[in-house]
């Protein structure tokens, strides 16, 4: 189209700079497949998955060249489940009236900021919603905020990911602000001689802990648990380490997908809800053998602070689809948020003595590796 939104773009970038300071810890912590391509809702986007390498061998000197080591690179389908917009509009009379006071452009800049904030926060919430019900294991006590007296919570989160074989790099720990406040009170972090920096004491910055990049998110909220109580393992010989499908008896109430249950010395994430007396836990399964009649306890409703490696979750973001031959939009521009990597589209729709503006995005979220996700109960 001949018309563009060049006069809108400076406002958009200022707005992006404002909104990027929102508490969005999940978006920068996951694998992102983010481009400005256009896709339709419910369209599948493919993201590559490299296999584990099990072909290690001994080095034997030889005059013969090594044989080829081909690998099959697979992919996972990520469905774009949402096409969303955040709108605002102005009439000519409204623009004129505001220019006699605070200024139309100043107000429009804040409207853009709020529109971006709405969409970014929704994406942030979708990532948390996917991760919170796909945890492999958990640490902590429901109703007790982690980091209240020491830094053991992050050390135990590291142990879970280490035991599950998660990559040692690109790990993140995303907390709610309550856990973040407890962490900032820790004397080890605020004592400059111990921490080696005044960043936490002076600026409130959360330092890396136990291999985690620590962030906060406003979306870490309570996860409602099932009502199950008094369940026991029902298997004469018990279950060996690694078992995932467990038969129960003796209890009542529900055990839901996404619940955290305690069996023996460990807390496990539930993959498949209790049905016909069978519940399935996430990989890698039981961390120790359990005997028949071992107690199975559903942990109470609480927030789930998330520890994970970047490859555990994929976020695909695209621009919403538009007609190939154009539509009534007066102009379209794309701005990529440098902090989140998301591309957002700005569209101007003309009307009769007024214009409507849309900030738009399309996205989908998929958990690839539940075994690389752990929860710190709060």
PDB file of N, CA, C and O in Angstrom, residues 65-142:
ATOM      1  N   UNK A  65      39.790 -43.009   6.836  1.00  0.00           N
ATOM      2  CA  UNK A  65      38.987 -41.872   7.286  1.00  0.00           C
ATOM      3  C   UNK A  65      37.774 -42.357   8.078  1.00  0.00           C
ATOM      4  O   UNK A  65      37.252 -43.448   7.827  1.00  0.00           O
ATOM      5  N   UNK A  66      37.329 -41.565   9.033  1.00  0.00           N
ATOM      6  CA  UNK A  66      36.130 -41.947   9.794  1.00  0.00           C
ATOM      7  C   UNK A  66      34.917 -42.066   8.874  1.00  0.00           C
ATOM      8  O   UNK A  66      34.805 -41.374   7.857  1.00  0.00           O
ATOM      9  N   UNK A  67      34.007 -42.945   9.247  1.00  0.00           N
ATOM     10  CA  UNK A  67      32.782 -43.109   8.467  1.00  0.00           C
ATOM     11  C   UNK A  67      31.838 -41.945   8.772  1.00  0.00           C
ATOM     12  O   UNK A  67      31.990 -41.237   9.778  1.00  0.00           O
ATOM     13  N   UNK A  68      30.885 -41.749   7.898  1.00  0.00           N
ATOM     14  CA  UNK A  68      29.912 -40.682   8.089  1.00  0.00           C
ATOM     15  C   UNK A  68      29.126 -40.904   9.379  1.00  0.00           C
ATOM     16  O   UNK A  68      28.908 -42.041   9.805  1.00  0.00           O
ATOM     17  N   UNK A  69      28.738 -39.810   9.995  1.00  0.00           N
ATOM     18  CA  UNK A  69      27.971 -39.878  11.247  1.00  0.00           C
ATOM     19  C   UNK A  69      26.676 -39.099  11.055  1.00  0.00           C
ATOM     20  O   UNK A  69      26.459 -38.037  11.642  1.00  0.00           O
ATOM     21  N   UNK A  70      25.821 -39.629  10.212  1.00  0.00           N
ATOM     22  CA  UNK A  70      24.562 -38.962   9.914  1.00  0.00           C
ATOM     23  C   UNK A  70      23.629 -39.004  11.111  1.00  0.00           C
ATOM     24  O   UNK A  70      23.624 -39.962  11.890  1.00  0.00           O
ATOM     25  N   UNK A  71      22.835 -37.972  11.250  1.00  0.00           N
ATOM     26  CA  UNK A  71      21.806 -37.923  12.278  1.00  0.00           C
ATOM     27  C   UNK A  71      20.481 -37.522  11.642  1.00  0.00           C
ATOM     28  O   UNK A  71      20.451 -36.814  10.638  1.00  0.00           O
ATOM     29  N   UNK A  72      19.418 -37.973  12.233  1.00  0.00           N
ATOM     30  CA  UNK A  72      18.087 -37.573  11.789  1.00  0.00           C
ATOM     31  C   UNK A  72      17.599 -36.417  12.645  1.00  0.00           C
ATOM     32  O   UNK A  72      17.430 -36.566  13.861  1.00  0.00           O
ATOM     33  N   UNK A  73      17.453 -35.270  12.009  1.00  0.00           N
ATOM     34  CA  UNK A  73      16.971 -34.095  12.719  1.00  0.00           C
ATOM     35  C   UNK A  73      15.448 -34.093  12.626  1.00  0.00           C
ATOM     36  O   UNK A  73      14.879 -33.963  11.545  1.00  0.00           O
ATOM     37  N   UNK A  74      14.806 -34.258  13.757  1.00  0.00           N
ATOM     38  CA  UNK A  74      13.349 -34.302  13.767  1.00  0.00           C
ATOM     39  C   UNK A  74      12.783 -32.914  14.024  1.00  0.00           C
ATOM     40  O   UNK A  74      13.509 -31.925  14.122  1.00  0.00           O
ATOM     41  N   UNK A  75      11.497 -32.829  14.109  1.00  0.00           N
ATOM     42  CA  UNK A  75      10.858 -31.557  14.383  1.00  0.00           C
ATOM     43  C   UNK A  75       9.613 -31.782  15.225  1.00  0.00           C
ATOM     44  O   UNK A  75       9.111 -32.903  15.337  1.00  0.00           O
ATOM     45  N   UNK A  76       9.166 -30.722  15.819  1.00  0.00           N
ATOM     46  CA  UNK A  76       7.939 -30.781  16.604  1.00  0.00           C
ATOM     47  C   UNK A  76       6.997 -29.708  16.085  1.00  0.00           C
ATOM     48  O   UNK A  76       7.419 -28.614  15.721  1.00  0.00           O
ATOM     49  N   UNK A  77       5.739 -30.053  15.996  1.00  0.00           N
ATOM     50  CA  UNK A  77       4.747 -29.098  15.517  1.00  0.00           C
ATOM     51  C   UNK A  77       4.231 -28.210  16.636  1.00  0.00           C
ATOM     52  O   UNK A  77       3.827 -28.691  17.690  1.00  0.00           O
ATOM     53  N   UNK A  78       4.286 -26.917  16.406  1.00  0.00           N
ATOM     54  CA  UNK A  78       3.766 -25.951  17.365  1.00  0.00           C
ATOM     55  C   UNK A  78       2.601 -25.236  16.702  1.00  0.00           C
ATOM     56  O   UNK A  78       2.766 -24.613  15.646  1.00  0.00           O
ATOM     57  N   UNK A  79       1.446 -25.340  17.271  1.00  0.00           N
ATOM     58  CA  UNK A  79       0.247 -24.763  16.674  1.00  0.00           C
ATOM     59  C   UNK A  79       0.059 -23.322  17.132  1.00  0.00           C
ATOM     60  O   UNK A  79       0.150 -23.017  18.329  1.00  0.00           O
ATOM     61  N   UNK A  80      -0.170 -22.444  16.167  1.00  0.00           N
ATOM     62  CA  UNK A  80      -0.502 -21.060  16.486  1.00  0.00           C
ATOM     63  C   UNK A  80      -1.952 -21.048  16.959  1.00  0.00           C
ATOM     64  O   UNK A  80      -2.892 -21.168  16.168  1.00  0.00           O
ATOM     65  N   UNK A  81      -2.131 -20.966  18.257  1.00  0.00           N
ATOM     66  CA  UNK A  81      -3.460 -21.111  18.838  1.00  0.00           C
ATOM     67  C   UNK A  81      -4.176 -19.779  19.029  1.00  0.00           C
ATOM     68  O   UNK A  81      -5.389 -19.761  19.264  1.00  0.00           O
ATOM     69  N   UNK A  82      -3.440 -18.683  18.971  1.00  0.00           N
ATOM     70  CA  UNK A  82      -4.064 -17.384  19.233  1.00  0.00           C
ATOM     71  C   UNK A  82      -3.696 -16.361  18.172  1.00  0.00           C
ATOM     72  O   UNK A  82      -2.526 -16.256  17.764  1.00  0.00           O
ATOM     73  N   UNK A  83      -4.681 -15.608  17.729  1.00  0.00           N
ATOM     74  CA  UNK A  83      -4.501 -14.382  16.965  1.00  0.00           C
ATOM     75  C   UNK A  83      -5.221 -13.297  17.752  1.00  0.00           C
ATOM     76  O   UNK A  83      -6.440 -13.325  17.878  1.00  0.00           O
ATOM     77  N   UNK A  84      -4.476 -12.349  18.282  1.00  0.00           N
ATOM     78  CA  UNK A  84      -5.067 -11.393  19.205  1.00  0.00           C
ATOM     79  C   UNK A  84      -4.748  -9.960  18.788  1.00  0.00           C
ATOM     80  O   UNK A  84      -3.717  -9.692  18.173  1.00  0.00           O
ATOM     81  N   UNK A  85      -5.628  -9.050  19.156  1.00  0.00           N
ATOM     82  CA  UNK A  85      -5.374  -7.639  18.908  1.00  0.00           C
ATOM     83  C   UNK A  85      -5.785  -6.828  20.123  1.00  0.00           C
ATOM     84  O   UNK A  85      -6.648  -7.237  20.910  1.00  0.00           O
ATOM     85  N   UNK A  86      -5.151  -5.680  20.278  1.00  0.00           N
ATOM     86  CA  UNK A  86      -5.530  -4.710  21.306  1.00  0.00           C
ATOM     87  C   UNK A  86      -5.804  -3.394  20.594  1.00  0.00           C
ATOM     88  O   UNK A  86      -4.912  -2.846  19.948  1.00  0.00           O
ATOM     89  N   UNK A  87      -7.050  -2.887  20.656  1.00  0.00           N
ATOM     90  CA  UNK A  87      -7.432  -1.731  19.841  1.00  0.00           C
ATOM     91  C   UNK A  87      -7.517  -0.414  20.615  1.00  0.00           C
ATOM     92  O   UNK A  87      -7.647  -0.397  21.845  1.00  0.00           O
ATOM     93  N   UNK A  88      -7.438   0.688  19.890  1.00  0.00           N
ATOM     94  CA  UNK A  88      -7.843   1.996  20.394  1.00  0.00           C
ATOM     95  C   UNK A  88      -8.193   2.856  19.189  1.00  0.00           C
ATOM     96  O   UNK A  88      -7.797   2.552  18.058  1.00  0.00           O
ATOM     97  N   UNK A  89      -8.967   3.917  19.398  1.00  0.00           N
ATOM     98  CA  UNK A  89      -9.428   4.725  18.264  1.00  0.00           C
ATOM     99  C   UNK A  89      -9.474   6.197  18.629  1.00  0.00           C
ATOM    100  O   UNK A  89      -9.529   6.563  19.813  1.00  0.00           O
ATOM    101  N   UNK A  90      -9.450   7.025  17.566  1.00  0.00           N
ATOM    102  CA  UNK A  90      -9.515   8.475  17.723  1.00  0.00           C
ATOM    103  C   UNK A  90     -10.378   9.069  16.621  1.00  0.00           C
ATOM    104  O   UNK A  90     -10.283   8.667  15.461  1.00  0.00           O
ATOM    105  N   UNK A  91     -11.196  10.061  16.999  1.00  0.00           N
ATOM    106  CA  UNK A  91     -11.879  10.873  16.008  1.00  0.00           C
ATOM    107  C   UNK A  91     -11.072  12.153  15.795  1.00  0.00           C
ATOM    108  O   UNK A  91     -10.218  12.518  16.625  1.00  0.00           O
ATOM    109  N   UNK A  92     -11.363  12.822  14.708  1.00  0.00           N
ATOM    110  CA  UNK A  92     -10.678  14.082  14.445  1.00  0.00           C
ATOM    111  C   UNK A  92     -10.930  15.115  15.526  1.00  0.00           C
ATOM    112  O   UNK A  92     -10.021  15.855  15.934  1.00  0.00           O
ATOM    113  N   UNK A  93     -12.178  15.194  16.011  1.00  0.00           N
ATOM    114  CA  UNK A  93     -12.513  16.149  17.056  1.00  0.00           C
ATOM    115  C   UNK A  93     -11.761  15.846  18.350  1.00  0.00           C
ATOM    116  O   UNK A  93     -11.315  16.749  19.063  1.00  0.00           O
ATOM    117  N   UNK A  94     -11.606  14.532  18.662  1.00  0.00           N
ATOM    118  CA  UNK A  94     -10.882  14.153  19.880  1.00  0.00           C
ATOM    119  C   UNK A  94      -9.412  14.532  19.783  1.00  0.00           C
ATOM    120  O   UNK A  94      -8.824  15.023  20.755  1.00  0.00           O
ATOM    121  N   UNK A  95      -8.819  14.326  18.615  1.00  0.00           N
ATOM    122  CA  UNK A  95      -7.423  14.712  18.428  1.00  0.00           C
ATOM    123  C   UNK A  95      -7.239  16.213  18.636  1.00  0.00           C
ATOM    124  O   UNK A  95      -6.317  16.661  19.325  1.00  0.00           O
ATOM    125  N   UNK A  96      -8.137  16.988  18.038  1.00  0.00           N
ATOM    126  CA  UNK A  96      -8.041  18.447  18.154  1.00  0.00           C
ATOM    127  C   UNK A  96      -8.191  18.889  19.609  1.00  0.00           C
ATOM    128  O   UNK A  96      -7.437  19.725  20.110  1.00  0.00           O
ATOM    129  N   UNK A  97      -9.187  18.306  20.313  1.00  0.00           N
ATOM    130  CA  UNK A  97      -9.425  18.693  21.699  1.00  0.00           C
ATOM    131  C   UNK A  97      -8.227  18.376  22.581  1.00  0.00           C
ATOM    132  O   UNK A  97      -7.825  19.181  23.430  1.00  0.00           O
ATOM    133  N   UNK A  98      -7.614  17.195  22.395  1.00  0.00           N
ATOM    134  CA  UNK A  98      -6.473  16.804  23.225  1.00  0.00           C
ATOM    135  C   UNK A  98      -5.237  17.648  22.926  1.00  0.00           C
ATOM    136  O   UNK A  98      -4.401  17.866  23.798  1.00  0.00           O
ATOM    137  N   UNK A  99      -5.121  18.146  21.710  1.00  0.00           N
ATOM    138  CA  UNK A  99      -3.975  19.002  21.369  1.00  0.00           C
ATOM    139  C   UNK A  99      -4.059  20.359  22.048  1.00  0.00           C
ATOM    140  O   UNK A  99      -3.070  21.095  22.090  1.00  0.00           O
ATOM    141  N   UNK A 100      -5.229  20.690  22.571  1.00  0.00           N
ATOM    142  CA  UNK A 100      -5.355  21.935  23.342  1.00  0.00           C
ATOM    143  C   UNK A 100      -4.953  21.728  24.798  1.00  0.00           C
ATOM    144  O   UNK A 100      -4.885  22.690  25.566  1.00  0.00           O
ATOM    145  N   UNK A 101      -4.701  20.466  25.166  1.00  0.00           N
ATOM    146  CA  UNK A 101      -4.325  20.155  26.542  1.00  0.00           C
ATOM    147  C   UNK A 101      -3.062  19.315  26.599  1.00  0.00           C
ATOM    148  O   UNK A 101      -1.981  19.771  26.215  1.00  0.00           O
ATOM    149  N   UNK A 102      -3.178  18.051  27.047  1.00  0.00           N
ATOM    150  CA  UNK A 102      -1.980  17.217  27.219  1.00  0.00           C
ATOM    151  C   UNK A 102      -1.309  16.818  25.919  1.00  0.00           C
ATOM    152  O   UNK A 102      -0.137  16.436  25.928  1.00  0.00           O
ATOM    153  N   UNK A 103      -2.011  16.869  24.812  1.00  0.00           N
ATOM    154  CA  UNK A 103      -1.405  16.486  23.537  1.00  0.00           C
ATOM    155  C   UNK A 103      -1.843  15.109  23.090  1.00  0.00           C
ATOM    156  O   UNK A 103      -1.682  14.129  23.834  1.00  0.00           O
ATOM    157  N   UNK A 104      -2.401  15.061  21.890  1.00  0.00           N
ATOM    158  CA  UNK A 104      -2.896  13.791  21.331  1.00  0.00           C
ATOM    159  C   UNK A 104      -1.795  12.757  21.206  1.00  0.00           C
ATOM    160  O   UNK A 104      -1.970  11.585  21.558  1.00  0.00           O
ATOM    161  N   UNK A 105      -0.599  13.159  20.736  1.00  0.00           N
ATOM    162  CA  UNK A 105       0.479  12.199  20.519  1.00  0.00           C
ATOM    163  C   UNK A 105       0.956  11.592  21.831  1.00  0.00           C
ATOM    164  O   UNK A 105       1.325  10.418  21.882  1.00  0.00           O
ATOM    165  N   UNK A 106       0.984  12.389  22.900  1.00  0.00           N
ATOM    166  CA  UNK A 106       1.406  11.854  24.195  1.00  0.00           C
ATOM    167  C   UNK A 106       0.445  10.782  24.687  1.00  0.00           C
ATOM    168  O   UNK A 106       0.857   9.745  25.215  1.00  0.00           O
ATOM    169  N   UNK A 107      -0.852  11.033  24.514  1.00  0.00           N
ATOM    170  CA  UNK A 107      -1.847  10.052  24.956  1.00  0.00           C
ATOM    171  C   UNK A 107      -1.766   8.798  24.088  1.00  0.00           C
ATOM    172  O   UNK A 107      -1.822   7.666  24.589  1.00  0.00           O
ATOM    173  N   UNK A 108      -1.601   8.979  22.774  1.00  0.00           N
ATOM    174  CA  UNK A 108      -1.535   7.822  21.876  1.00  0.00           C
ATOM    175  C   UNK A 108      -0.324   6.948  22.198  1.00  0.00           C
ATOM    176  O   UNK A 108      -0.395   5.712  22.130  1.00  0.00           O
ATOM    177  N   UNK A 109       0.785   7.582  22.577  1.00  0.00           N
ATOM    178  CA  UNK A 109       1.964   6.799  22.956  1.00  0.00           C
ATOM    179  C   UNK A 109       1.655   5.883  24.120  1.00  0.00           C
ATOM    180  O   UNK A 109       2.028   4.702  24.120  1.00  0.00           O
ATOM    181  N   UNK A 110       0.944   6.403  25.124  1.00  0.00           N
ATOM    182  CA  UNK A 110       0.592   5.562  26.274  1.00  0.00           C
ATOM    183  C   UNK A 110      -0.410   4.481  25.881  1.00  0.00           C
ATOM    184  O   UNK A 110      -0.399   3.377  26.440  1.00  0.00           O
ATOM    185  N   UNK A 111      -1.289   4.793  24.950  1.00  0.00           N
ATOM    186  CA  UNK A 111      -2.233   3.769  24.485  1.00  0.00           C
ATOM    187  C   UNK A 111      -1.502   2.624  23.795  1.00  0.00           C
ATOM    188  O   UNK A 111      -1.856   1.458  23.966  1.00  0.00           O
ATOM    189  N   UNK A 112      -0.486   2.951  23.011  1.00  0.00           N
ATOM    190  CA  UNK A 112       0.321   1.915  22.367  1.00  0.00           C
ATOM    191  C   UNK A 112       1.013   1.072  23.429  1.00  0.00           C
ATOM    192  O   UNK A 112       1.047  -0.159  23.353  1.00  0.00           O
ATOM    193  N   UNK A 113       1.555   1.752  24.442  1.00  0.00           N
ATOM    194  CA  UNK A 113       2.240   1.028  25.513  1.00  0.00           C
ATOM    195  C   UNK A 113       1.307   0.046  26.200  1.00  0.00           C
ATOM    196  O   UNK A 113       1.672  -1.105  26.472  1.00  0.00           O
ATOM    197  N   UNK A 114       0.083   0.483  26.465  1.00  0.00           N
ATOM    198  CA  UNK A 114      -0.871  -0.400  27.132  1.00  0.00           C
ATOM    199  C   UNK A 114      -1.286  -1.558  26.223  1.00  0.00           C
ATOM    200  O   UNK A 114      -1.509  -2.682  26.691  1.00  0.00           O
ATOM    201  N   UNK A 115      -1.405  -1.303  24.923  1.00  0.00           N
ATOM    202  CA  UNK A 115      -1.777  -2.367  23.988  1.00  0.00           C
ATOM    203  C   UNK A 115      -0.684  -3.430  23.927  1.00  0.00           C
ATOM    204  O   UNK A 115      -0.957  -4.638  23.966  1.00  0.00           O
ATOM    205  N   UNK A 116       0.570  -2.989  23.830  1.00  0.00           N
ATOM    206  CA  UNK A 116       1.693  -3.929  23.811  1.00  0.00           C
ATOM    207  C   UNK A 116       1.753  -4.695  25.130  1.00  0.00           C
ATOM    208  O   UNK A 116       1.944  -5.914  25.161  1.00  0.00           O
ATOM    209  N   UNK A 117       1.563  -3.973  26.218  1.00  0.00           N
ATOM    210  CA  UNK A 117       1.598  -4.610  27.537  1.00  0.00           C
ATOM    211  C   UNK A 117       0.559  -5.726  27.628  1.00  0.00           C
ATOM    212  O   UNK A 117       0.833  -6.812  28.155  1.00  0.00           O
ATOM    213  N   UNK A 118      -0.646  -5.466  27.108  1.00  0.00           N
ATOM    214  CA  UNK A 118      -1.713  -6.461  27.151  1.00  0.00           C
ATOM    215  C   UNK A 118      -1.311  -7.741  26.436  1.00  0.00           C
ATOM    216  O   UNK A 118      -1.458  -8.849  26.972  1.00  0.00           O
ATOM    217  N   UNK A 119      -0.771  -7.622  25.219  1.00  0.00           N
ATOM    218  CA  UNK A 119      -0.423  -8.804  24.436  1.00  0.00           C
ATOM    219  C   UNK A 119       0.794  -9.524  25.017  1.00  0.00           C
ATOM    220  O   UNK A 119       0.809 -10.750  25.117  1.00  0.00           O
ATOM    221  N   UNK A 120       1.817  -8.777  25.417  1.00  0.00           N
ATOM    222  CA  UNK A 120       3.018  -9.401  25.978  1.00  0.00           C
ATOM    223  C   UNK A 120       2.684 -10.140  27.265  1.00  0.00           C
ATOM    224  O   UNK A 120       3.148 -11.266  27.496  1.00  0.00           O
ATOM    225  N   UNK A 121       1.863  -9.536  28.105  1.00  0.00           N
ATOM    226  CA  UNK A 121       1.479 -10.200  29.353  1.00  0.00           C
ATOM    227  C   UNK A 121       0.645 -11.452  29.094  1.00  0.00           C
ATOM    228  O   UNK A 121       0.729 -12.434  29.845  1.00  0.00           O
ATOM    229  N   UNK A 122      -0.164 -11.432  28.039  1.00  0.00           N
ATOM    230  CA  UNK A 122      -0.955 -12.619  27.715  1.00  0.00           C
ATOM    231  C   UNK A 122      -0.044 -13.756  27.252  1.00  0.00           C
ATOM    232  O   UNK A 122      -0.258 -14.918  27.616  1.00  0.00           O
ATOM    233  N   UNK A 123       0.961 -13.424  26.451  1.00  0.00           N
ATOM    234  CA  UNK A 123       1.931 -14.439  26.037  1.00  0.00           C
ATOM    235  C   UNK A 123       2.669 -14.984  27.256  1.00  0.00           C
ATOM    236  O   UNK A 123       2.846 -16.195  27.409  1.00  0.00           O
ATOM    237  N   UNK A 124       3.089 -14.087  28.139  1.00  0.00           N
ATOM    238  CA  UNK A 124       3.781 -14.487  29.366  1.00  0.00           C
ATOM    239  C   UNK A 124       2.925 -15.459  30.174  1.00  0.00           C
ATOM    240  O   UNK A 124       3.402 -16.489  30.661  1.00  0.00           O
ATOM    241  N   UNK A 125       1.639 -15.136  30.306  1.00  0.00           N
ATOM    242  CA  UNK A 125       0.739 -16.004  31.050  1.00  0.00           C
ATOM    243  C   UNK A 125       0.546 -17.357  30.395  1.00  0.00           C
ATOM    244  O   UNK A 125       0.442 -18.382  31.078  1.00  0.00           O
ATOM    245  N   UNK A 126       0.506 -17.389  29.071  1.00  0.00           N
ATOM    246  CA  UNK A 126       0.339 -18.663  28.370  1.00  0.00           C
ATOM    247  C   UNK A 126       1.537 -19.580  28.585  1.00  0.00           C
ATOM    248  O   UNK A 126       1.393 -20.806  28.697  1.00  0.00           O
ATOM    249  N   UNK A 127       2.747 -19.000  28.627  1.00  0.00           N
ATOM    250  CA  UNK A 127       3.934 -19.820  28.876  1.00  0.00           C
ATOM    251  C   UNK A 127       3.880 -20.410  30.289  1.00  0.00           C
ATOM    252  O   UNK A 127       4.140 -21.600  30.496  1.00  0.00           O
ATOM    253  N   UNK A 128       3.505 -19.580  31.262  1.00  0.00           N
ATOM    254  CA  UNK A 128       3.389 -20.094  32.631  1.00  0.00           C
ATOM    255  C   UNK A 128       2.320 -21.166  32.726  1.00  0.00           C
ATOM    256  O   UNK A 128       2.515 -22.206  33.372  1.00  0.00           O
ATOM    257  N   UNK A 129       1.194 -20.947  32.069  1.00  0.00           N
ATOM    258  CA  UNK A 129       0.113 -21.927  32.111  1.00  0.00           C
ATOM    259  C   UNK A 129       0.553 -23.277  31.545  1.00  0.00           C
ATOM    260  O   UNK A 129       0.125 -24.332  32.029  1.00  0.00           O
ATOM    261  N   UNK A 130       1.412 -23.234  30.515  1.00  0.00           N
ATOM    262  CA  UNK A 130       1.903 -24.487  29.935  1.00  0.00           C
ATOM    263  C   UNK A 130       2.926 -25.151  30.847  1.00  0.00           C
ATOM    264  O   UNK A 130       2.913 -26.376  31.041  1.00  0.00           O
ATOM    265  N   UNK A 131       3.826 -24.345  31.416  1.00  0.00           N
ATOM    266  CA  UNK A 131       4.912 -24.907  32.226  1.00  0.00           C
ATOM    267  C   UNK A 131       4.445 -25.401  33.586  1.00  0.00           C
ATOM    268  O   UNK A 131       4.919 -26.427  34.086  1.00  0.00           O
ATOM    269  N   UNK A 132       3.487 -24.717  34.194  1.00  0.00           N
ATOM    270  CA  UNK A 132       3.111 -25.034  35.579  1.00  0.00           C
ATOM    271  C   UNK A 132       2.456 -26.403  35.708  1.00  0.00           C
ATOM    272  O   UNK A 132       2.469 -26.997  36.797  1.00  0.00           O
ATOM    273  N   UNK A 133       1.868 -26.916  34.623  1.00  0.00           N
ATOM    274  CA  UNK A 133       1.208 -28.219  34.681  1.00  0.00           C
ATOM    275  C   UNK A 133       2.052 -29.309  34.014  1.00  0.00           C
ATOM    276  O   UNK A 133       1.562 -30.416  33.783  1.00  0.00           O
ATOM    277  N   UNK A 134       3.308 -28.978  33.694  1.00  0.00           N
ATOM    278  CA  UNK A 134       4.171 -29.957  33.030  1.00  0.00           C
ATOM    279  C   UNK A 134       5.475 -30.160  33.788  1.00  0.00           C
ATOM    280  O   UNK A 134       6.470 -30.598  33.205  1.00  0.00           O
ATOM    281  N   UNK A 135       5.471 -29.862  35.083  1.00  0.00           N
ATOM    282  CA  UNK A 135       6.711 -30.007  35.854  1.00  0.00           C
ATOM    283  C   UNK A 135       7.013 -31.484  36.086  1.00  0.00           C
ATOM    284  O   UNK A 135       6.108 -32.291  36.313  1.00  0.00           O
ATOM    285  N   UNK A 136       8.276 -31.833  36.009  1.00  0.00           N
ATOM    286  CA  UNK A 136       8.679 -33.220  36.268  1.00  0.00           C
ATOM    287  C   UNK A 136       8.636 -33.522  37.754  1.00  0.00           C
ATOM    288  O   UNK A 136       8.080 -34.540  38.186  1.00  0.00           O
ATOM    289  N   UNK A 137       9.218 -32.646  38.528  1.00  0.00           N
ATOM    290  CA  UNK A 137       9.246 -32.815  39.983  1.00  0.00           C
ATOM    291  C   UNK A 137       9.204 -31.451  40.637  1.00  0.00           C
ATOM    292  O   UNK A 137       9.308 -30.420  39.971  1.00  0.00           O
ATOM    293  N   UNK A 138       9.073 -31.448  41.952  1.00  0.00           N
ATOM    294  CA  UNK A 138       8.947 -30.189  42.686  1.00  0.00           C
ATOM    295  C   UNK A 138       9.706 -30.267  43.996  1.00  0.00           C
ATOM    296  O   UNK A 138      10.039 -31.350  44.492  1.00  0.00           O
ATOM    297  N   UNK A 139       9.966 -29.085  44.545  1.00  0.00           N
ATOM    298  CA  UNK A 139      10.620 -28.972  45.859  1.00  0.00           C
ATOM    299  C   UNK A 139       9.895 -27.889  46.640  1.00  0.00           C
ATOM    300  O   UNK A 139       9.373 -26.932  46.079  1.00  0.00           O
ATOM    301  N   UNK A 140       9.881 -28.051  47.946  1.00  0.00           N
ATOM    302  CA  UNK A 140       9.296 -27.032  48.802  1.00  0.00           C
ATOM    303  C   UNK A 140       7.977 -27.468  49.398  1.00  0.00           C
ATOM    304  O   UNK A 140       7.504 -28.588  49.198  1.00  0.00           O
ATOM    305  N   UNK A 141       7.374 -26.543  50.143  1.00  0.00           N
ATOM    306  CA  UNK A 141       6.134 -26.816  50.852  1.00  0.00           C
ATOM    307  C   UNK A 141       5.074 -25.808  50.441  1.00  0.00           C
ATOM    308  O   UNK A 141       5.323 -24.597  50.469  1.00  0.00           O
ATOM    309  N   UNK A 142       3.907 -26.299  50.068  1.00  0.00           N
ATOM    310  CA  UNK A 142       2.807 -25.403  49.712  1.00  0.00           C
ATOM    311  C   UNK A 142       2.499 -24.484  50.889  1.00  0.00           C
ATOM    312  O   UNK A 142       2.377 -24.934  52.032  1.00  0.00           O
TER     313      UNK A 142
END
